[in-house]
Structures are given as structure tokens and as C-alpha cells.
Amino acid sequence: MDELGCRDWQEVGRWANNRVENSHLPYRRRGRAMLRFRQMKTLQKFASIHANVHIHFNLERHLADRQTCRERRSAALAEWQVFVS
């Protein structure tokens, strides 16, 4: 590093690798959740049902104001009630 003149560029420290590790967190979280299931068939059933519910009720609250979010949630719930019945 000294010969190349890159000593100043090298980040050494306790949390220097933190950015790289945090980029893997979604994969780690998903992997930990999958470990709870003993059989792949059970995991597949849960994932398919969860995906349908999540897509239906994920209203992206941070992108809309409160009133719009309430209206969308009410509409989604009414549609879900028709679907389940």
C-alpha cells in the first residue's frame, strides 16, 4: 500500500465494513425467516398466501397522505371481504 501510495485510501477501523454488511441484510432476514419452516412445501404455501395478501394490502403509506391511505385501505378490505366470501 505504501509503494502504491494508497495508504490514505484504505479504510481500517471497527465499522469500516459496515456498508457492505448492511447491503446483505435483506437476504439474511429472508434466510432467517425460511429457517423456521421445516419443510419446503410449508414454506411454499406460506409464501404464496403471504405474497397475495402483501400485494393487496401494501399501500405504500409513505407515498400518500393519511386520508388517501385510509380510503385505499378501506377499498382493499372491502375487495378482500368479497374475495374471501
Short mmCIF file of C-alpha atoms in Angstrom, two decimals:
data_model
loop_
_atom_site.label_atom_id
_atom_site.label_comp_id
_atom_site.label_asym_id
_atom_site.label_seq_id
_atom_site.Cartn_x
_atom_site.Cartn_y
_atom_site.Cartn_z
CA MET A 1 0.00 0.00 0.00
CA ASP A 2 2.88 2.35 0.78
CA GLU A 3 4.61 1.67 -2.55
CA LEU A 4 1.41 2.33 -4.49
CA GLY A 5 0.59 5.42 -2.47
CA CYS A 6 -2.79 4.07 -1.46
CA ARG A 7 -2.30 4.04 2.30
CA ASP A 8 -4.65 7.00 2.74
CA TRP A 9 -7.43 5.35 0.72
CA GLN A 10 -7.54 2.22 2.83
CA GLU A 11 -10.34 2.36 5.40
CA VAL A 12 -9.37 0.49 8.52
CA GLY A 13 -11.48 0.52 11.60
CA ARG A 14 -14.16 -1.12 13.63
CA TRP A 15 -17.10 -0.25 11.36
CA ALA A 16 -15.29 0.15 8.03
CA ASN A 17 -17.06 -2.88 6.55
CA ASN A 18 -20.49 -1.83 7.79
CA ARG A 19 -21.81 -0.58 4.43
CA VAL A 20 -21.09 -3.91 2.76
CA GLU A 21 -22.61 -5.93 5.59
CA ASN A 22 -25.77 -3.84 5.68
CA SER A 23 -26.36 -4.40 1.98
CA HIS A 24 -26.77 -8.12 2.72
CA LEU A 25 -29.35 -7.63 5.48
CA PRO A 26 -32.46 -8.28 3.35
CA TYR A 27 -31.01 -11.62 2.24
CA ARG A 28 -30.07 -12.54 5.79
CA ARG A 29 -33.52 -11.60 7.08
CA ARG A 30 -35.19 -13.72 4.41
CA GLY A 31 -32.85 -16.61 5.15
CA ARG A 32 -33.61 -16.48 8.88
CA ALA A 33 -37.35 -16.47 8.19
CA MET A 34 -37.01 -19.52 5.95
CA LEU A 35 -35.19 -21.45 8.67
CA ARG A 36 -38.38 -21.51 10.75
CA PHE A 37 -40.06 -23.81 8.24
CA ARG A 38 -39.15 -27.48 8.49
CA GLN A 39 -40.46 -28.48 5.09
CA MET A 40 -40.12 -26.70 1.78
CA LYS A 41 -43.79 -27.43 0.96
CA THR A 42 -44.93 -25.50 4.03
CA LEU A 43 -42.69 -22.59 3.13
CA GLN A 44 -44.08 -22.50 -0.41
CA LYS A 45 -47.68 -22.47 0.85
CA PHE A 46 -46.95 -19.67 3.27
CA ALA A 47 -45.02 -17.62 0.71
CA SER A 48 -47.75 -17.85 -1.91
CA ILE A 49 -50.50 -16.79 0.51
CA HIS A 50 -48.36 -14.08 2.09
CA ALA A 51 -47.46 -12.65 -1.32
CA ASN A 52 -51.14 -12.30 -2.28
CA VAL A 53 -52.04 -10.59 0.98
CA HIS A 54 -48.97 -8.34 0.97
CA ILE A 55 -49.53 -7.17 -2.59
CA HIS A 56 -53.19 -6.49 -1.86
CA PHE A 57 -52.68 -4.54 1.38
CA ASN A 58 -49.29 -2.90 0.81
CA LEU A 59 -50.46 0.68 0.38
CA GLU A 60 -47.03 2.34 0.49
CA ARG A 61 -48.10 4.64 3.30
CA HIS A 62 -45.06 6.87 2.94
CA LEU A 63 -46.16 7.96 -0.55
CA ALA A 64 -49.72 9.07 0.25
CA ASP A 65 -51.41 11.33 2.75
CA ARG A 66 -53.48 9.95 5.62
CA GLN A 67 -56.93 10.34 4.05
CA THR A 68 -55.91 8.72 0.77
CA CYS A 69 -54.29 5.84 2.63
CA ARG A 70 -57.45 5.27 4.69
CA GLU A 71 -59.61 5.24 1.57
CA ARG A 72 -57.30 2.77 -0.17
CA ARG A 73 -57.19 0.52 2.89
CA SER A 74 -60.99 0.53 3.16
CA ALA A 75 -61.31 -0.31 -0.54
CA ALA A 76 -58.74 -3.10 -0.26
CA LEU A 77 -60.50 -4.54 2.79
CA ALA A 78 -63.89 -4.44 1.04
CA GLU A 79 -62.42 -6.16 -2.00
CA TRP A 80 -60.75 -8.75 0.23
CA GLN A 81 -64.05 -9.46 2.01
CA VAL A 82 -65.68 -10.19 -1.37
CA PHE A 83 -62.73 -12.39 -2.36
CA VAL A 84 -62.78 -14.42 0.87
CA SER A 85 -66.56 -14.87 0.94
#
